[in-house]
Coordinates of C-alpha atoms in Angstrom, one line a residue:
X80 CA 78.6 67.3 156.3
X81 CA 78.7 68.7 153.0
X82 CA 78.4 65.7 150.7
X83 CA 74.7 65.6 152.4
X84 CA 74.1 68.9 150.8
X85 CA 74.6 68.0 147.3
X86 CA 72.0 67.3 144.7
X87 CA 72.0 64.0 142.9
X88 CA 74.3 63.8 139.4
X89 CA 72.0 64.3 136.7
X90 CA 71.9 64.8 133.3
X91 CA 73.0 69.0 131.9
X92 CA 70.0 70.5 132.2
X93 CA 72.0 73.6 130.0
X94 CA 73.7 71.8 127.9
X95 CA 70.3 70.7 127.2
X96 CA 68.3 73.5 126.5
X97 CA 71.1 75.2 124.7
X98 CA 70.6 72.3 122.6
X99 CA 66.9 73.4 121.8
X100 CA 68.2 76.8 120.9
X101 CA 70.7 75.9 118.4
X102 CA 67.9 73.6 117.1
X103 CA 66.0 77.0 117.0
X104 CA 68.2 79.1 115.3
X105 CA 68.9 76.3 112.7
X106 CA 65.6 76.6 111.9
X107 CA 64.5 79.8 111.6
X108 CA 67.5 81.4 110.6
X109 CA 67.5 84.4 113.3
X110 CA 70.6 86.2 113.4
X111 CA 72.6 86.4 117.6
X112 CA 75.3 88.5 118.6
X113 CA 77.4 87.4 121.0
X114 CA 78.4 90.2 124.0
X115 CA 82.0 88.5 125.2
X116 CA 85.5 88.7 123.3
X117 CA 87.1 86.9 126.3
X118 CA 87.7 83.3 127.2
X119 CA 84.1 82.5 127.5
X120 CA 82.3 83.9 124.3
X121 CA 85.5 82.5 122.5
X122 CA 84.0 78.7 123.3
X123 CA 80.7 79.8 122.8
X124 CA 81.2 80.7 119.8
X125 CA 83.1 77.3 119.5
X126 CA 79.9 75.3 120.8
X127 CA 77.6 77.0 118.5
X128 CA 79.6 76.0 115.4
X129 CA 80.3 72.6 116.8
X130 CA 76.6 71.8 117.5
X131 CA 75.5 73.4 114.4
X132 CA 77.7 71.6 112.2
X133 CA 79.7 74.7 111.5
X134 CA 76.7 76.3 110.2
X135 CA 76.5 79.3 113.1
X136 CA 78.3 82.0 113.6
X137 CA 77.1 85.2 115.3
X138 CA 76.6 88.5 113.2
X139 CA 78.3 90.6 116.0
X140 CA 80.8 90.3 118.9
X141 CA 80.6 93.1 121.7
X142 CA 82.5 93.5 124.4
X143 CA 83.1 96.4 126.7
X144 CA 86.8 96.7 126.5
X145 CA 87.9 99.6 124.4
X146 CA 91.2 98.0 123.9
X147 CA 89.5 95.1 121.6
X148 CA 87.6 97.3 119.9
X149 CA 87.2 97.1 115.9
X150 CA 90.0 93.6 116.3
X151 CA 88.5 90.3 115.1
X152 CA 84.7 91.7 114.2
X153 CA 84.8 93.0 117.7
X154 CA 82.6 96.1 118.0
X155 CA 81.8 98.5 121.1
X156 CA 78.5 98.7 122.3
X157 CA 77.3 101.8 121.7
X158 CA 77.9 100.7 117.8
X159 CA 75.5 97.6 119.1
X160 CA 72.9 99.4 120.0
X161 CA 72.8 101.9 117.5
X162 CA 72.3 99.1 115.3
X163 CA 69.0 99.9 113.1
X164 CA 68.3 96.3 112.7
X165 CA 70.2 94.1 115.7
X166 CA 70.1 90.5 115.8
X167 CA 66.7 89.1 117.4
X168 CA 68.8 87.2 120.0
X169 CA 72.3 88.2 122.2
X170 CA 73.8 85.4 124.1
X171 CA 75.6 87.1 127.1
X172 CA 79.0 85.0 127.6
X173 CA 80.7 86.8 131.0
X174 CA 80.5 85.4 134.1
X175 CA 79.5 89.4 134.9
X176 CA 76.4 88.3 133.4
X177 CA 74.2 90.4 135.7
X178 CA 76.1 93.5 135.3
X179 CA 76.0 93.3 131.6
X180 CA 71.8 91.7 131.4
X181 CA 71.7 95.8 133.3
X182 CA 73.5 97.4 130.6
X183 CA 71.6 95.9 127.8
X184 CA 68.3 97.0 129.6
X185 CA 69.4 99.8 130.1
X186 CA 69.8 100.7 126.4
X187 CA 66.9 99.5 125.5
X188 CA 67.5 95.9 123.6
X189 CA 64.2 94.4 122.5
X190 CA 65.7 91.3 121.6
X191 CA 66.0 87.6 124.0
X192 CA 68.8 87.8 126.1
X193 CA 70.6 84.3 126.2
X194 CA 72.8 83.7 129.5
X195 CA 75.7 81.5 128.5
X196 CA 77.3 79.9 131.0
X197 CA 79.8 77.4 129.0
X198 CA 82.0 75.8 131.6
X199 CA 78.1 75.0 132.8
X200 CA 77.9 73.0 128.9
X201 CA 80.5 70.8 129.7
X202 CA 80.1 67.0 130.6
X203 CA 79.1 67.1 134.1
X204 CA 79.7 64.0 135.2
X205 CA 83.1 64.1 134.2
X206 CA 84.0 67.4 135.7
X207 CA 82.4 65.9 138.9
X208 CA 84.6 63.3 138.8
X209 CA 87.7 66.0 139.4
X210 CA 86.0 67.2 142.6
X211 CA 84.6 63.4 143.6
X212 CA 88.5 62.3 143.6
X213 CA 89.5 65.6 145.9
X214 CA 86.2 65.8 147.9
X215 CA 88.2 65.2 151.5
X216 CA 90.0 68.4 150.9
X217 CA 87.3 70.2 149.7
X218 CA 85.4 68.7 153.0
X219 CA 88.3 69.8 155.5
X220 CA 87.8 73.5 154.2
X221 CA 83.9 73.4 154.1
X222 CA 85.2 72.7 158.0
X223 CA 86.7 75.9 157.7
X224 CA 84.9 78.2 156.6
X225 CA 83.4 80.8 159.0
X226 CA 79.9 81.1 158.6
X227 CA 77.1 79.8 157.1
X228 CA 76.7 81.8 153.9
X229 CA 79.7 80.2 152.7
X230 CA 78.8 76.8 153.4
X231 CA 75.4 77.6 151.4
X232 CA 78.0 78.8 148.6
X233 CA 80.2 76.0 148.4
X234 CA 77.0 73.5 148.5
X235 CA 75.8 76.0 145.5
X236 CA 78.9 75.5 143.5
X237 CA 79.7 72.0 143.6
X238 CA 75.6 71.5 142.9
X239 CA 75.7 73.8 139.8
X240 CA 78.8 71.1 138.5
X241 CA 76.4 68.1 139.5
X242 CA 73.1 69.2 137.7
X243 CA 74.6 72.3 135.2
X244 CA 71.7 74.0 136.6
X245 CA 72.8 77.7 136.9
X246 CA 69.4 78.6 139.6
X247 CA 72.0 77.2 141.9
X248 CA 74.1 79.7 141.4
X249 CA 71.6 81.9 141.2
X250 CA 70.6 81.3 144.8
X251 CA 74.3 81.9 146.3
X252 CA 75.5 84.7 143.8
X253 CA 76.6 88.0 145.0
X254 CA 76.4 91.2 143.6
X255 CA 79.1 91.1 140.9
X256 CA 80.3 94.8 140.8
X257 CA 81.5 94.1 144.3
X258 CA 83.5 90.5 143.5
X259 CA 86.7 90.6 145.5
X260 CA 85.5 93.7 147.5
X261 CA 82.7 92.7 149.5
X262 CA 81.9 95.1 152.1
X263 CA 80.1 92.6 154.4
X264 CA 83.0 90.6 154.7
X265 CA 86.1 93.5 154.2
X266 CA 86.3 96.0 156.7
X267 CA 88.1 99.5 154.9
X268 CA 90.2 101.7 156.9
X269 CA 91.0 105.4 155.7
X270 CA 95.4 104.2 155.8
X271 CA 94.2 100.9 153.5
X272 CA 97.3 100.2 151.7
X273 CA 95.7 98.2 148.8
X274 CA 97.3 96.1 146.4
X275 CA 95.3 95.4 143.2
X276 CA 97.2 92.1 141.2
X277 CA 95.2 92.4 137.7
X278 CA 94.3 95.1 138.0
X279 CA 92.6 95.0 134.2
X280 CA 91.2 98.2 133.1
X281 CA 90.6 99.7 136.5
X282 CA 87.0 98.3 137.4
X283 CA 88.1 97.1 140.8
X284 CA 89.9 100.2 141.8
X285 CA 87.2 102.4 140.7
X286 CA 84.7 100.4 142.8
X287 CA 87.1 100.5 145.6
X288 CA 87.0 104.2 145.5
X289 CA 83.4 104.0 145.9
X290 CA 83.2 101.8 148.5
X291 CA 86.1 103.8 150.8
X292 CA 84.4 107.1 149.8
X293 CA 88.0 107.4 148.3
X294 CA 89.5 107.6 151.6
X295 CA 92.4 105.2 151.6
X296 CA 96.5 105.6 151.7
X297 CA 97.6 103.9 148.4
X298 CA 96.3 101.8 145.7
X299 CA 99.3 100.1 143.6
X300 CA 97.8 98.4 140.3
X301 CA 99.5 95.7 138.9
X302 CA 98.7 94.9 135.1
X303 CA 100.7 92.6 132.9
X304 CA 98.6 92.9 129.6
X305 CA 99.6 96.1 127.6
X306 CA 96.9 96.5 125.9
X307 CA 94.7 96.0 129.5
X308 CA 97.4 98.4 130.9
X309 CA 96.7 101.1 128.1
X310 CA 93.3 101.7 129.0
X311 CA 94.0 101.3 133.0
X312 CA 95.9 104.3 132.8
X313 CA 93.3 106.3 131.1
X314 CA 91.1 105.1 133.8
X315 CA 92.9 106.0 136.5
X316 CA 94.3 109.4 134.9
X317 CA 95.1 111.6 137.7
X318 CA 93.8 110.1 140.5
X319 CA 95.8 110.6 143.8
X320 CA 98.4 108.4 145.6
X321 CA 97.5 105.5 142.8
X322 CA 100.8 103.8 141.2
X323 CA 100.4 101.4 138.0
X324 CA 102.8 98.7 137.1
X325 CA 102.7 96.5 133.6
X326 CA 104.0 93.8 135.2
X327 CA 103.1 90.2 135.8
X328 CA 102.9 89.1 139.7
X329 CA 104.2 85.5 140.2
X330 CA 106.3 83.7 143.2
X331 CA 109.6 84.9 141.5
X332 CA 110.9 87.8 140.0
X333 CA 112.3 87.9 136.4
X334 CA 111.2 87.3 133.0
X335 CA 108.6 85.4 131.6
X336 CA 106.3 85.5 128.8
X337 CA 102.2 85.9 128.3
X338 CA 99.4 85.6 125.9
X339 CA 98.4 88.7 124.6
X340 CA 95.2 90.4 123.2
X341 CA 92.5 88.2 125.4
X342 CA 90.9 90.5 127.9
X343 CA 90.8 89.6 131.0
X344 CA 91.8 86.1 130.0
X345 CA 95.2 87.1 129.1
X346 CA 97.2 84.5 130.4
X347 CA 101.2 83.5 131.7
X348 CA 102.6 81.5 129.2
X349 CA 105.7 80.2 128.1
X350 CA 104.1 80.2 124.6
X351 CA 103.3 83.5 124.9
X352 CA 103.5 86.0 122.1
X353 CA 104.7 88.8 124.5
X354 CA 107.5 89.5 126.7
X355 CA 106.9 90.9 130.5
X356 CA 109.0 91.4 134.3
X357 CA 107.3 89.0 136.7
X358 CA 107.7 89.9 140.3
X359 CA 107.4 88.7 143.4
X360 CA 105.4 91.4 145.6
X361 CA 107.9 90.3 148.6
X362 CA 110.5 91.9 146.6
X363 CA 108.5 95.0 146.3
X364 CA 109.7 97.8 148.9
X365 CA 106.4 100.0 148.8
X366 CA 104.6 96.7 149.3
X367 CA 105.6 96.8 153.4
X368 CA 102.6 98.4 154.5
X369 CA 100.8 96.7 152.3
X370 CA 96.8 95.9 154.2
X371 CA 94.4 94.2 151.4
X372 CA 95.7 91.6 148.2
X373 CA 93.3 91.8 145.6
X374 CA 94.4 88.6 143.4
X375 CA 93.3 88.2 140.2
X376 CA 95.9 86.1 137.9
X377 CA 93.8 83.2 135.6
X378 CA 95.2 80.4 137.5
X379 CA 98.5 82.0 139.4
X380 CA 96.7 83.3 142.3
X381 CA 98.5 80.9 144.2
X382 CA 102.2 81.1 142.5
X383 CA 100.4 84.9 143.8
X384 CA 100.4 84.2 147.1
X385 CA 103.7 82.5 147.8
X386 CA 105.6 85.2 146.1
X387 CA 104.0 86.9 148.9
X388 CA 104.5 84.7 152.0
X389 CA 106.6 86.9 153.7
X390 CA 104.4 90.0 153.9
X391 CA 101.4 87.7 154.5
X392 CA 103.0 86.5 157.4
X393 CA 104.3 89.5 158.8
X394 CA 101.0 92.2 157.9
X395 CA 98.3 89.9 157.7
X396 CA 96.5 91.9 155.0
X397 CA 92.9 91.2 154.4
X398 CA 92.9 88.9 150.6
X399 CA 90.4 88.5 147.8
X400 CA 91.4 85.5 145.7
X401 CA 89.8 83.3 143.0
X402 CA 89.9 80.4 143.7
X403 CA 88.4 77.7 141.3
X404 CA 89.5 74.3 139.9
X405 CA 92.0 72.8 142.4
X406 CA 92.7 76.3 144.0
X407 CA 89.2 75.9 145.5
X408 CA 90.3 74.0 148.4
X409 CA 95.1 74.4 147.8
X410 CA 94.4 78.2 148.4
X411 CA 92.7 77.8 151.8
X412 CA 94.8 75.4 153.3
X413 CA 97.8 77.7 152.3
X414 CA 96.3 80.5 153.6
X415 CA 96.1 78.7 157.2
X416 CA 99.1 77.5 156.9
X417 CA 101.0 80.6 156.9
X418 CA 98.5 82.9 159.2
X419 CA 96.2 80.6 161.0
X420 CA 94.6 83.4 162.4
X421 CA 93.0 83.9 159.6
X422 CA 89.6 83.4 159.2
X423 CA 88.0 82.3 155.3
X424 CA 84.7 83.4 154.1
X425 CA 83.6 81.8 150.3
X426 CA 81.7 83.7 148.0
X427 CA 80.4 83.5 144.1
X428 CA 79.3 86.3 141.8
X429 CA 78.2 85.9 138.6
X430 CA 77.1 83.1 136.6
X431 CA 80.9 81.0 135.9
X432 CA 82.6 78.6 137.4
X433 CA 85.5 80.5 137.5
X434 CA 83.9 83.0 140.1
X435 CA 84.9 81.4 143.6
X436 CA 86.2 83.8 145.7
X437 CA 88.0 83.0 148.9
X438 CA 88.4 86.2 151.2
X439 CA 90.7 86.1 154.5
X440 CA 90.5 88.1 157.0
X441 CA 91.7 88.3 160.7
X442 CA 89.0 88.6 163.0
X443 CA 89.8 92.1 164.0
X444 CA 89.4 93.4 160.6
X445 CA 85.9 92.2 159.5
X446 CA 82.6 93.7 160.2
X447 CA 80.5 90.4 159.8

């Protein structure tokens, strides 16, 4: 049983010793950078001034998208660390926290290194109280899943909410270059027809490429964001049998409207500042073949999926989905629903709680 698995509800063990380093840097005065434009080092930055009183601010935001380069005191990272005086601590807001601790080491940083993991900050107790009041259908896919490592990372999940310890993450994270490809789990033929829904600014397909030694029929990259899109194409510049769309992927097709300028947090909205085609990949001819769904869509992956149904049924393509908040257990159950063949594997990589991934998979296309 699952609920046997989980740690007792304590008090935020971050939110408390985030508290000692705001008490820290009030003190002493240190300058921080803050490496994160997107959703998360936008409330860290919002935590900071809260707890300080609206007294801190960070001397630097970097990020590693080109696109927000030089907007909002954003600056690239090679202008970081050619900094002849940096600050004397970087708090690290991505849930790719691991990938970008590497980078910083790898150029040589001498300051602390801060892992912020704000969703982690929150009240506990009340987020608990969300998955408390679903916990039956959480348990009847913890029934589902197919093997034991993705027991372990449910158990690891829920516990991080219950204590906002982040070693229990820790113990079930995966290596996050390979989120939504995992090549334990996802078995890559040389005619893999793959379908890449946010696509961003081409990190997945490039790792893809890697991982199929480049072997593979088509890629098709969808991208709503234009200024995400821009830099995509440069990334993906002459590469063969790849297709990019700036669309938005949703269960319908037609018009619809996003929030622009946010990363990888660029979000549907119908208070969006921008203008986009939605489409429903079922309406897509060269989707057919389609073998592997990569879904990425901050909280549409399911809207995702039913614009989908069709060729779900029909080709039973091997999926990567987040799948956080409610999705956690809605995306499983809809999986099983239309292909109960499949069978669903949970994994978590990095150091948010926005990093569930639910993979599907029919038996004869794994190589567990």
């Amino acid at each position: 049983m699952l609920k046997e698995n989980l740690v007792p509800l304590t008090k935020n063990k971050m939110a408390a010793d985030m508290q000692k380093v705001v008490k820290r840097l009030l003190a002493t005065g240190e300058a921080f950078a803050i490496w994160g434009a997107g959703n998360t080092g936008r409330s860290a930055r919002e935590y900071l001034k809260e707890c300080s009183g609206g007294y801190l601010a960070p001397k630097y935001i970097v990020d590693n998208n080109p696109s927000l380069w030089n907007k909002g005191r954003v600056i690239a990272p090679s202008q970081f660390f050619g900094l002849e005086n940096p600050p004397a601590i970087l708090f690290i807001c991505s849930y790719v926290a691991d990938q970008i601790a590497q980078q910083v080491k790898r150029a040589g940083y001498a300051g602390e290194v801060v892992i912020f993991s704000t969703l982690l900050l929150l009240d506990n107790q009340k987020r608990w109280e969300f998955y408390e009041k679903n916990m039956p259908a959480i348990e009847t896919v913890y029934d589902m899943l197919a093997d034991d490592k993705s027991k372990k990372t449910l158990e690891g999940f829920l516990n991080s909410i219950r204590s906002g310890d982040v070693t229990y993450l820790e113990k079930i994270n995966g290596d996050s270059s390979e989120k939504l490809l995992d090549p334990l789990i996802l078995q890559y033929t040389e005619g893999e027809v793959f379908a890449d829904i946010g696509a961003f600014t081409g990190d997945t397909i490039l790792k893809f490429l890697e991982l199929t030694g480049g072997k593979y029929k088509r890629i098709t990259g969808f991208e709503m964001d234009s200024q995400n899109y821009s830099i995509l194409r440069q990334t993906i510049e002459e590469k063969e049998n790849i297709s990019l769309k700036n669309v938005a992927v949703g269960d319908r097709s037609g018009q619809t409207c996003y929030i622009s300028g946010h990363s990888e947090s660029s979000v549907l909205s119908e208070q969006g500042d921008c203008g986009i085609e939605m489409i429903a990949l079922d309406d897509l001819p060269e989707m057919r073949d389609v073998s592997f769904m990569k879904v990425s869509a901050n909280g549409m992956d399911l809207k995702v999926l039913k614009g989908a149904e069709r060729l779900i049924r029909e080709n039973a393509p091997k999926l990567a989905i987040y799948a956080s908040g409610e999705l956690l257990w809605k995306i499983p159950q809809y999986i099983k629903e239309i292909v109960p063949g499949y069978e669903l594997y949970y994994r978590h990589y990095g150091y948010g709680q926005q990093a569930m991934i639910c993979y599907a998979v029919l038996p004869a296309k794994k190589s567990i």
